[in-house]
C-alpha cells in the first residue's frame, strides 16, 4: 500500500515512494540521461551503462514495456550497482525487481543505504549467500520485505556481485524502492496514522473547507 505523510496540500500529501512530490505533478518526470536526471523526486545513477539505450533512469521510469526500445538499465559488465538518491532521508520498507532478461538478472547482491553516497550500510543481505530468482522475463519478482529496517537513508542502491549466467551484462527493467518518511505517516488503506515503529497513534488535524 502507498503510504502518504499527513501534510497539508495535495502536492505534498500525495507524496509517493520516490520522494515528496505528488505523482500527479508530471513536470517532475523526465527521461533524461541519469547524469542530467535531477528533479524534485531524486537522482538515478549507476556504476556503468551498456549504451545510450540502457541508462540508469530507465530502471525507475515505471515503463509498461520493460524491454521495448531499451527501457531498462543494463551495465556494461556482469556486476555493478544501481542507485537512487532521494531528496530527503527515507526508510526502506520493501523492494522488488522487474526482470528484463532472465540470464541477465542480478543473482547475488546486497540492498544498501547511505547518507553521503560513500559509506554504505547493508539493509538486505538475503542474496549474498543464496541466489535471487525472479518470476520470468518482463515480470515483477516477489516483494522483498525489509520492514525491520528503521534507519532512514538519502541513498539506496542494489550492489550486484553476480548475474544469472549471461557472459556480458547484468540488467534490471525496473527497481522499486518502497520507502516511508521517518516521521509519522498515514497508511491510506487502513486510514490510521502510525509512527516510525508502526504503532498506531492519535492525531488531530484541522480541515479547511472552501466553497465557490
CSV table of N, CA, C and O in Angstrom, one decimal, residues 14-136:
chain,number,residue,atom,x,y,z
A,14,UNK,N,0.3,13.9,-1.3
A,14,UNK,CA,0.3,12.8,-2.3
A,14,UNK,C,1.7,12.3,-2.5
A,14,UNK,O,2.0,11.7,-3.5
A,15,UNK,N,2.6,12.5,-1.5
A,15,UNK,CA,4.0,12.1,-1.7
A,15,UNK,C,4.1,10.6,-2.0
A,15,UNK,O,3.4,9.8,-1.4
A,16,UNK,N,4.9,10.3,-3.0
A,16,UNK,CA,5.0,8.9,-3.4
A,16,UNK,C,6.3,8.3,-2.9
A,16,UNK,O,7.1,8.9,-2.2
A,17,UNK,N,6.5,7.0,-3.2
A,17,UNK,CA,7.6,6.3,-2.7
A,17,UNK,C,9.0,6.8,-3.2
A,17,UNK,O,10.0,6.3,-2.7
A,18,UNK,N,9.0,7.6,-4.2
A,18,UNK,CA,10.3,8.1,-4.8
A,18,UNK,C,10.7,9.5,-4.3
A,18,UNK,O,11.6,10.0,-4.7
A,19,UNK,N,9.9,10.0,-3.4
A,19,UNK,CA,10.2,11.4,-2.9
A,19,UNK,C,9.1,12.0,-2.2
A,19,UNK,O,8.2,11.4,-1.7
A,20,UNK,N,9.0,13.3,-2.3
A,20,UNK,CA,7.9,14.0,-1.7
A,20,UNK,C,7.1,14.9,-2.6
A,20,UNK,O,6.5,15.9,-2.2
A,21,UNK,N,7.1,14.6,-3.9
A,21,UNK,CA,6.4,15.4,-4.9
A,21,UNK,C,5.2,14.5,-5.4
A,21,UNK,O,5.3,13.3,-5.6
A,22,UNK,N,4.1,15.1,-5.5
A,22,UNK,CA,2.9,14.4,-6.0
A,22,UNK,C,3.1,13.7,-7.3
A,22,UNK,O,3.7,14.3,-8.2
A,23,UNK,N,2.7,12.4,-7.4
A,23,UNK,CA,2.8,11.7,-8.7
A,23,UNK,C,1.9,12.4,-9.7
A,23,UNK,O,2.0,12.1,-10.9
A,24,UNK,N,1.0,13.3,-9.3
A,24,UNK,CA,0.1,14.0,-10.2
A,24,UNK,C,0.9,15.1,-11.0
A,24,UNK,O,0.5,15.6,-12.0
A,25,UNK,N,2.0,15.4,-10.4
A,25,UNK,CA,2.8,16.5,-11.0
A,25,UNK,C,3.8,15.9,-12.0
A,25,UNK,O,4.9,15.6,-11.8
A,26,UNK,N,3.3,15.8,-13.3
A,26,UNK,CA,4.1,15.1,-14.3
A,26,UNK,C,5.3,15.9,-14.7
A,26,UNK,O,6.2,15.4,-15.3
A,27,UNK,N,5.4,17.2,-14.3
A,27,UNK,CA,6.5,18.0,-14.7
A,27,UNK,C,7.8,17.5,-14.0
A,27,UNK,O,8.9,17.8,-14.5
A,28,UNK,N,7.7,16.7,-13.0
A,28,UNK,CA,8.9,16.2,-12.3
A,28,UNK,C,9.4,14.9,-12.9
A,28,UNK,O,10.4,14.4,-12.5
A,29,UNK,N,8.7,14.3,-13.9
A,29,UNK,CA,9.1,13.1,-14.5
A,29,UNK,C,9.8,13.4,-15.8
A,29,UNK,O,9.2,14.0,-16.7
A,30,UNK,N,11.0,12.9,-15.9
A,30,UNK,CA,11.8,13.2,-17.2
A,30,UNK,C,12.4,11.9,-17.7
A,30,UNK,O,12.4,10.9,-17.0
A,31,UNK,N,12.9,11.9,-18.9
A,31,UNK,CA,13.6,10.8,-19.5
A,31,UNK,C,15.0,11.2,-19.9
A,31,UNK,O,15.5,10.6,-20.9
A,32,UNK,N,15.6,12.1,-19.2
A,32,UNK,CA,16.9,12.5,-19.5
A,32,UNK,C,17.9,11.4,-19.1
A,32,UNK,O,17.6,10.5,-18.3
A,33,UNK,N,19.1,11.4,-19.6
A,33,UNK,CA,20.2,10.5,-19.1
A,33,UNK,C,20.4,10.7,-17.6
A,33,UNK,O,20.1,11.8,-17.1
A,34,UNK,N,20.9,9.7,-16.9
A,34,UNK,CA,21.0,9.8,-15.5
A,34,UNK,C,21.7,11.0,-15.0
A,34,UNK,O,21.4,11.5,-13.9
A,35,UNK,N,22.8,11.3,-15.7
A,35,UNK,CA,23.6,12.5,-15.1
A,35,UNK,C,22.9,13.8,-15.3
A,35,UNK,O,23.3,14.8,-14.8
A,36,UNK,N,21.8,13.8,-16.1
A,36,UNK,CA,21.1,15.0,-16.3
A,36,UNK,C,19.7,14.9,-15.6
A,36,UNK,O,18.9,15.8,-15.6
A,37,UNK,N,19.4,13.7,-15.0
A,37,UNK,CA,18.1,13.5,-14.5
A,37,UNK,C,18.1,13.9,-13.0
A,37,UNK,O,18.5,13.1,-12.1
A,38,UNK,N,17.8,15.1,-12.8
A,38,UNK,CA,17.7,15.6,-11.4
A,38,UNK,C,16.5,16.5,-11.3
A,38,UNK,O,16.3,17.5,-11.9
A,39,UNK,N,15.6,16.0,-10.5
A,39,UNK,CA,14.3,16.7,-10.3
A,39,UNK,C,13.9,16.7,-8.9
A,39,UNK,O,14.7,16.2,-8.0
A,40,UNK,N,12.7,17.1,-8.6
A,40,UNK,CA,12.3,17.2,-7.2
A,40,UNK,C,12.2,15.8,-6.5
A,40,UNK,O,12.1,15.7,-5.3
A,41,UNK,N,12.1,14.8,-7.4
A,41,UNK,CA,12.0,13.4,-6.8
A,41,UNK,C,13.3,12.7,-6.6
A,41,UNK,O,13.3,11.7,-5.9
A,42,UNK,N,14.4,13.1,-7.2
A,42,UNK,CA,15.7,12.5,-6.9
A,42,UNK,C,16.5,12.3,-8.1
A,42,UNK,O,16.3,12.8,-9.2
A,43,UNK,N,17.6,11.5,-7.9
A,43,UNK,CA,18.6,11.3,-9.0
A,43,UNK,C,18.9,9.9,-9.1
A,43,UNK,O,19.2,9.2,-8.2
A,44,UNK,N,18.9,9.4,-10.4
A,44,UNK,CA,19.3,8.0,-10.7
A,44,UNK,C,20.8,7.9,-11.1
A,44,UNK,O,21.2,8.8,-11.8
A,45,UNK,N,21.5,6.9,-10.7
A,45,UNK,CA,22.9,6.8,-11.1
A,45,UNK,C,23.3,5.3,-11.1
A,45,UNK,O,22.7,4.5,-10.4
A,46,UNK,N,24.3,5.0,-11.9
A,46,UNK,CA,24.7,3.6,-12.0
A,46,UNK,C,26.2,3.5,-12.1
A,46,UNK,O,26.9,4.5,-12.6
A,47,UNK,N,26.8,2.4,-11.8
A,47,UNK,CA,28.2,2.2,-11.9
A,47,UNK,C,28.7,2.2,-13.4
A,47,UNK,O,29.8,2.7,-13.7
A,48,UNK,N,27.8,1.7,-14.3
A,48,UNK,CA,28.1,1.8,-15.7
A,48,UNK,C,26.9,1.6,-16.5
A,48,UNK,O,25.8,1.2,-15.9
A,49,UNK,N,26.9,1.9,-17.8
A,49,UNK,CA,25.8,1.7,-18.7
A,49,UNK,C,26.2,1.1,-20.0
A,49,UNK,O,27.2,1.5,-20.5
A,50,UNK,N,25.5,0.1,-20.4
A,50,UNK,CA,25.9,-0.7,-21.6
A,50,UNK,C,25.9,0.2,-22.8
A,50,UNK,O,26.9,0.1,-23.7
A,51,UNK,N,25.0,1.1,-23.0
A,51,UNK,CA,25.0,2.0,-24.1
A,51,UNK,C,24.0,3.1,-23.8
A,51,UNK,O,23.3,3.1,-22.8
A,52,UNK,N,23.8,4.1,-24.8
A,52,UNK,CA,22.8,5.2,-24.6
A,52,UNK,C,21.4,4.7,-24.6
A,52,UNK,O,20.5,5.5,-24.3
A,53,UNK,N,21.1,3.4,-24.9
A,53,UNK,CA,19.8,2.9,-24.8
A,53,UNK,C,19.5,2.1,-23.5
A,53,UNK,O,18.3,1.7,-23.3
A,54,UNK,N,20.5,2.0,-22.6
A,54,UNK,CA,20.3,1.3,-21.4
A,54,UNK,C,20.8,2.1,-20.2
A,54,UNK,O,21.7,1.7,-19.5
A,55,UNK,N,20.1,3.2,-20.0
A,55,UNK,CA,20.6,4.2,-19.0
A,55,UNK,C,19.9,3.9,-17.6
A,55,UNK,O,18.9,3.3,-17.5
A,56,UNK,N,20.5,4.5,-16.6
A,56,UNK,CA,20.1,4.2,-15.2
A,56,UNK,C,18.7,4.7,-15.0
A,56,UNK,O,17.9,4.0,-14.3
A,57,UNK,N,18.3,5.8,-15.5
A,57,UNK,CA,16.9,6.3,-15.2
A,57,UNK,C,15.8,5.4,-15.7
A,57,UNK,O,14.7,5.4,-15.1
A,58,UNK,N,16.1,4.5,-16.7
A,58,UNK,CA,15.1,3.6,-17.3
A,58,UNK,C,14.6,2.6,-16.2
A,58,UNK,O,13.6,2.0,-16.4
A,59,UNK,N,15.4,2.3,-15.2
A,59,UNK,CA,15.0,1.4,-14.2
A,59,UNK,C,14.1,2.0,-13.2
A,59,UNK,O,13.6,1.3,-12.3
A,60,UNK,N,13.8,3.3,-13.3
A,60,UNK,CA,12.9,4.0,-12.4
A,60,UNK,C,11.8,4.7,-13.1
A,60,UNK,O,11.1,5.6,-12.5
A,61,UNK,N,11.5,4.4,-14.4
A,61,UNK,CA,10.6,5.2,-15.2
A,61,UNK,C,9.2,4.6,-15.2
A,61,UNK,O,8.3,5.1,-15.9
A,62,UNK,N,9.0,3.5,-14.5
A,62,UNK,CA,7.7,2.8,-14.5
A,62,UNK,C,7.2,2.4,-15.9
A,62,UNK,O,6.0,2.5,-16.1
A,63,UNK,N,8.1,2.1,-16.7
A,63,UNK,CA,7.7,1.7,-18.1
A,63,UNK,C,6.8,0.5,-18.2
A,63,UNK,O,7.1,-0.5,-17.4
A,64,UNK,N,5.8,0.5,-19.0
A,64,UNK,CA,4.9,-0.7,-19.2
A,64,UNK,C,5.6,-1.8,-19.9
A,64,UNK,O,5.4,-3.0,-19.6
A,65,UNK,N,6.4,-1.5,-20.9
A,65,UNK,CA,7.0,-2.5,-21.8
A,65,UNK,C,8.5,-2.5,-21.4
A,65,UNK,O,9.3,-1.7,-22.0
A,66,UNK,N,8.9,-3.3,-20.5
A,66,UNK,CA,10.3,-3.2,-19.9
A,66,UNK,C,11.4,-3.4,-20.9
A,66,UNK,O,12.5,-2.8,-20.7
A,67,UNK,N,11.3,-4.2,-21.9
A,67,UNK,CA,12.4,-4.4,-22.8
A,67,UNK,C,12.3,-3.7,-24.1
A,67,UNK,O,13.1,-3.8,-25.0
A,68,UNK,N,11.2,-2.9,-24.3
A,68,UNK,CA,11.0,-2.2,-25.5
A,68,UNK,C,11.9,-1.0,-25.6
A,68,UNK,O,11.9,-0.1,-24.8
A,69,UNK,N,12.6,-0.9,-26.7
A,69,UNK,CA,13.5,0.3,-27.0
A,69,UNK,C,14.4,0.5,-25.9
A,69,UNK,O,14.8,1.7,-25.6
A,70,UNK,N,14.9,-0.5,-25.3
A,70,UNK,CA,15.9,-0.4,-24.2
A,70,UNK,C,15.4,0.2,-22.9
A,70,UNK,O,16.1,0.9,-22.2
A,71,UNK,N,14.1,0.1,-22.6
A,71,UNK,CA,13.5,0.7,-21.4
A,71,UNK,C,13.9,-0.2,-20.2
A,71,UNK,O,13.1,-0.8,-19.5
A,72,UNK,N,15.2,-0.2,-20.0
A,72,UNK,CA,15.8,-1.0,-18.9
A,72,UNK,C,17.2,-0.4,-18.6
A,72,UNK,O,17.7,0.2,-19.5
A,73,UNK,N,17.7,-0.7,-17.5
A,73,UNK,CA,19.1,-0.4,-17.2
A,73,UNK,C,19.9,-1.7,-17.5
A,73,UNK,O,19.5,-2.8,-17.1
A,74,UNK,N,21.1,-1.5,-18.1
A,74,UNK,CA,22.0,-2.6,-18.3
A,74,UNK,C,23.4,-2.1,-18.1
A,74,UNK,O,23.8,-1.1,-18.8
A,75,UNK,N,24.1,-2.8,-17.2
A,75,UNK,CA,25.5,-2.4,-17.0
A,75,UNK,C,26.4,-2.9,-18.1
A,75,UNK,O,26.0,-3.8,-18.9
A,76,UNK,N,27.5,-2.3,-18.3
A,76,UNK,CA,28.4,-2.8,-19.3
A,76,UNK,C,29.2,-4.0,-18.9
A,76,UNK,O,30.1,-4.5,-19.7
A,77,UNK,N,29.0,-4.5,-17.7
A,77,UNK,CA,29.7,-5.7,-17.2
A,77,UNK,C,28.6,-6.6,-16.5
A,77,UNK,O,27.5,-6.3,-16.5
A,78,UNK,N,29.1,-7.7,-16.0
A,78,UNK,CA,28.2,-8.7,-15.3
A,78,UNK,C,28.0,-8.3,-13.8
A,78,UNK,O,27.2,-9.0,-13.2
A,79,UNK,N,28.6,-7.3,-13.3
A,79,UNK,CA,28.4,-6.8,-12.0
A,79,UNK,C,28.2,-5.3,-12.0
A,79,UNK,O,28.4,-4.7,-13.1
A,80,UNK,N,27.9,-4.7,-10.9
A,80,UNK,CA,27.8,-3.3,-10.8
A,80,UNK,C,26.7,-2.9,-9.8
A,80,UNK,O,26.2,-3.7,-9.1
A,81,UNK,N,26.4,-1.6,-9.7
A,81,UNK,CA,25.4,-1.1,-8.8
A,81,UNK,C,24.5,-0.1,-9.5
A,81,UNK,O,24.9,0.6,-10.5
A,82,UNK,N,23.3,0.0,-9.0
A,82,UNK,CA,22.3,0.9,-9.5
A,82,UNK,C,21.7,1.6,-8.2
A,82,UNK,O,21.3,0.9,-7.3
A,83,UNK,N,21.7,3.0,-8.2
A,83,UNK,CA,21.2,3.7,-7.0
A,83,UNK,C,20.2,4.8,-7.3
A,83,UNK,O,20.1,5.2,-8.5
A,84,UNK,N,19.5,5.2,-6.3
A,84,UNK,CA,18.6,6.3,-6.4
A,84,UNK,C,18.8,7.2,-5.2
A,84,UNK,O,18.8,6.7,-4.0
A,85,UNK,N,19.1,8.5,-5.4
A,85,UNK,CA,19.2,9.5,-4.4
A,85,UNK,C,17.9,10.2,-4.2
A,85,UNK,O,17.4,10.9,-5.1
A,86,UNK,N,17.4,10.2,-3.0
A,86,UNK,CA,16.2,10.9,-2.7
A,86,UNK,C,16.4,12.3,-2.3
A,86,UNK,O,17.6,12.7,-2.2
A,87,UNK,N,15.4,13.1,-2.1
A,87,UNK,CA,15.6,14.5,-1.7
A,87,UNK,C,15.5,14.6,-0.2
A,87,UNK,O,15.7,15.7,0.3
A,88,UNK,N,15.3,13.5,0.5
A,88,UNK,CA,15.3,13.5,2.0
A,88,UNK,C,15.5,12.1,2.4
A,88,UNK,O,15.4,11.1,1.7
A,89,UNK,N,16.0,11.9,3.7
A,89,UNK,CA,16.2,10.6,4.2
A,89,UNK,C,14.8,9.9,4.3
A,89,UNK,O,13.9,10.5,4.8
A,90,UNK,N,14.7,8.6,3.8
A,90,UNK,CA,13.5,7.8,3.9
A,90,UNK,C,13.9,6.4,4.4
A,90,UNK,O,15.0,5.9,4.1
A,91,UNK,N,12.9,5.7,4.9
A,91,UNK,CA,13.1,4.4,5.5
A,91,UNK,C,12.6,3.3,4.5
A,91,UNK,O,11.5,3.3,4.1
A,92,UNK,N,13.5,2.5,4.0
A,92,UNK,CA,13.2,1.4,3.0
A,92,UNK,C,12.4,0.3,3.8
A,92,UNK,O,12.9,-0.3,4.7
A,93,UNK,N,11.2,0.0,3.3
A,93,UNK,CA,10.3,-1.0,4.0
A,93,UNK,C,10.1,-2.2,3.1
A,93,UNK,O,9.8,-3.3,3.6
A,94,UNK,N,10.3,-2.1,1.8
A,94,UNK,CA,10.3,-3.3,0.9
A,94,UNK,C,10.8,-2.9,-0.5
A,94,UNK,O,11.0,-1.7,-0.8
A,95,UNK,N,11.2,-3.8,-1.3
A,95,UNK,CA,11.7,-3.6,-2.6
A,95,UNK,C,11.3,-4.8,-3.5
A,95,UNK,O,11.0,-5.8,-3.1
A,96,UNK,N,11.4,-4.6,-4.8
A,96,UNK,CA,11.3,-5.6,-5.8
A,96,UNK,C,11.9,-5.3,-7.1
A,96,UNK,O,12.1,-4.1,-7.4
A,97,UNK,N,12.1,-6.3,-7.9
A,97,UNK,CA,12.8,-6.1,-9.3
A,97,UNK,C,11.8,-6.6,-10.3
A,97,UNK,O,11.0,-7.5,-10.2
A,98,UNK,N,11.9,-5.9,-11.5
A,98,UNK,CA,11.2,-6.4,-12.7
A,98,UNK,C,12.3,-6.9,-13.7
A,98,UNK,O,13.2,-6.2,-14.0
A,99,UNK,N,12.2,-8.1,-14.1
A,99,UNK,CA,13.2,-8.7,-15.0
A,99,UNK,C,13.1,-8.2,-16.4
A,99,UNK,O,12.1,-8.0,-17.0
A,100,UNK,N,14.3,-7.9,-17.0
A,100,UNK,CA,14.4,-7.6,-18.4
A,100,UNK,C,14.8,-8.8,-19.2
A,100,UNK,O,14.1,-9.2,-20.1
A,101,UNK,N,15.9,-9.5,-18.8
A,101,UNK,CA,16.3,-10.8,-19.4
A,101,UNK,C,16.7,-11.7,-18.3
A,101,UNK,O,17.6,-11.3,-17.5
A,102,UNK,N,16.1,-12.9,-18.2
A,102,UNK,CA,16.4,-13.8,-17.1
A,102,UNK,C,17.8,-14.1,-16.9
A,102,UNK,O,18.3,-14.0,-15.7
A,103,UNK,N,18.6,-14.3,-17.9
A,103,UNK,CA,20.0,-14.6,-17.8
A,103,UNK,C,20.8,-13.5,-17.3
A,103,UNK,O,21.9,-13.6,-16.8
A,104,UNK,N,20.3,-12.2,-17.5
A,104,UNK,CA,21.0,-11.0,-17.0
A,104,UNK,C,20.5,-10.5,-15.7
A,104,UNK,O,20.9,-9.4,-15.3
A,105,UNK,N,19.6,-11.2,-15.1
A,105,UNK,CA,19.1,-10.8,-13.8
A,105,UNK,C,20.2,-10.8,-12.7
A,105,UNK,O,21.2,-11.6,-12.8
A,106,UNK,N,20.1,-9.9,-11.8
A,106,UNK,CA,21.1,-10.0,-10.6
A,106,UNK,C,20.8,-11.3,-9.9
A,106,UNK,O,19.7,-11.7,-9.7
A,107,UNK,N,21.9,-12.0,-9.5
A,107,UNK,CA,21.7,-13.3,-8.8
A,107,UNK,C,22.2,-13.1,-7.4
A,107,UNK,O,21.7,-13.7,-6.4
A,108,UNK,N,23.4,-12.5,-7.2
A,108,UNK,CA,23.9,-12.2,-5.9
A,108,UNK,C,24.1,-10.7,-5.7
A,108,UNK,O,24.8,-10.1,-6.5
A,109,UNK,N,23.6,-10.2,-4.6
A,109,UNK,CA,23.7,-8.7,-4.4
A,109,UNK,C,23.3,-8.4,-3.0
A,109,UNK,O,22.8,-9.2,-2.2
A,110,UNK,N,23.5,-7.1,-2.7
A,110,UNK,CA,23.1,-6.5,-1.4
A,110,UNK,C,22.3,-5.3,-1.6
A,110,UNK,O,22.6,-4.5,-2.5
A,111,UNK,N,21.2,-5.1,-0.9
A,111,UNK,CA,20.5,-3.8,-0.9
A,111,UNK,C,21.1,-2.9,0.2
A,111,UNK,O,21.1,-3.3,1.4
A,112,UNK,N,21.5,-1.7,-0.1
A,112,UNK,CA,22.3,-0.9,0.8
A,112,UNK,C,21.7,0.5,0.9
A,112,UNK,O,21.0,1.0,0.0
A,113,UNK,N,22.0,1.2,2.0
A,113,UNK,CA,21.6,2.6,2.2
A,113,UNK,C,22.8,3.4,2.6
A,113,UNK,O,23.8,2.9,3.2
A,114,UNK,N,22.8,4.7,2.3
A,114,UNK,CA,23.8,5.6,2.6
A,114,UNK,C,23.3,7.0,2.8
A,114,UNK,O,22.2,7.4,2.2
A,115,UNK,N,24.0,7.9,3.6
A,115,UNK,CA,23.6,9.3,3.7
A,115,UNK,C,24.6,10.2,3.1
A,115,UNK,O,24.3,11.4,3.0
A,116,UNK,N,25.7,9.7,2.5
A,116,UNK,CA,26.6,10.5,1.8
A,116,UNK,C,27.1,10.0,0.5
A,116,UNK,O,27.8,10.7,-0.2
A,117,UNK,N,26.6,8.8,0.1
A,117,UNK,CA,27.0,8.2,-1.2
A,117,UNK,C,28.3,7.5,-1.2
A,117,UNK,O,28.8,7.0,-2.2
A,118,UNK,N,29.0,7.5,0.0
A,118,UNK,CA,30.3,6.9,0.1
A,118,UNK,C,30.3,5.7,1.1
A,118,UNK,O,30.8,4.6,0.7
A,119,UNK,N,29.8,5.9,2.3
A,119,UNK,CA,29.7,4.9,3.3
A,119,UNK,C,28.4,4.2,3.2
A,119,UNK,O,27.3,4.8,3.4
A,120,UNK,N,28.4,2.9,2.9
A,120,UNK,CA,27.1,2.1,2.7
A,120,UNK,C,26.9,1.1,3.8
A,120,UNK,O,27.8,0.5,4.3
A,121,UNK,N,25.6,1.0,4.1
A,121,UNK,CA,25.2,0.0,5.2
A,121,UNK,C,24.2,-1.0,4.5
A,121,UNK,O,23.3,-0.6,3.8
A,122,UNK,N,24.4,-2.3,4.8
A,122,UNK,CA,23.6,-3.3,4.3
A,122,UNK,C,22.2,-3.2,4.9
A,122,UNK,O,22.1,-3.2,6.1
A,123,UNK,N,21.2,-3.2,4.1
A,123,UNK,CA,19.8,-3.3,4.6
A,123,UNK,C,19.2,-4.7,4.4
A,123,UNK,O,18.5,-5.2,5.3
A,124,UNK,N,19.5,-5.3,3.3
A,124,UNK,CA,19.0,-6.6,3.0
A,124,UNK,C,20.2,-7.4,2.3
A,124,UNK,O,20.6,-7.1,1.2
A,125,UNK,N,20.7,-8.4,3.1
A,125,UNK,CA,21.8,-9.2,2.6
A,125,UNK,C,21.3,-10.6,2.3
A,125,UNK,O,22.1,-11.6,2.2
A,126,UNK,N,20.0,-10.8,2.1
A,126,UNK,CA,19.5,-12.2,1.8
A,126,UNK,C,20.2,-12.9,0.7
A,126,UNK,O,20.4,-14.1,0.7
A,127,UNK,N,20.5,-12.1,-0.4
A,127,UNK,CA,21.0,-12.7,-1.6
A,127,UNK,C,22.5,-12.6,-1.8
A,127,UNK,O,23.0,-12.6,-2.9
A,128,UNK,N,23.2,-12.5,-0.7
A,128,UNK,CA,24.7,-12.6,-0.7
A,128,UNK,C,25.1,-14.0,-0.6
A,128,UNK,O,26.2,-14.4,-1.1
A,129,UNK,N,24.3,-14.8,0.1
A,129,UNK,CA,24.6,-16.2,0.3
A,129,UNK,C,23.7,-17.2,-0.5
A,129,UNK,O,24.0,-18.4,-0.6
A,130,UNK,N,22.6,-16.7,-1.0
A,130,UNK,CA,21.7,-17.5,-1.8
A,130,UNK,C,21.3,-16.8,-3.0
A,130,UNK,O,21.4,-15.6,-3.1
A,131,UNK,N,20.8,-17.5,-4.1
A,131,UNK,CA,20.5,-17.0,-5.4
A,131,UNK,C,19.2,-16.3,-5.4
A,131,UNK,O,18.2,-16.9,-4.9
A,132,UNK,N,19.1,-15.1,-6.0
A,132,UNK,CA,17.8,-14.5,-6.3
A,132,UNK,C,17.2,-15.1,-7.5
A,132,UNK,O,17.8,-15.3,-8.5
A,133,UNK,N,15.9,-15.4,-7.4
A,133,UNK,CA,15.1,-15.9,-8.6
A,133,UNK,C,13.9,-15.1,-8.8
A,133,UNK,O,13.1,-15.0,-7.9
A,134,UNK,N,13.7,-14.6,-10.0
A,134,UNK,CA,12.6,-13.8,-10.3
A,134,UNK,C,11.4,-14.7,-10.8
A,134,UNK,O,11.4,-15.9,-10.6
A,135,UNK,N,10.4,-14.0,-11.4
A,135,UNK,CA,9.3,-14.8,-11.9
A,135,UNK,C,9.2,-14.9,-13.4
A,135,UNK,O,8.1,-15.3,-14.0
A,136,UNK,N,10.3,-14.6,-14.1
A,136,UNK,CA,10.3,-14.7,-15.6
A,136,UNK,C,10.5,-13.4,-16.3
A,136,UNK,O,10.4,-12.3,-15.7
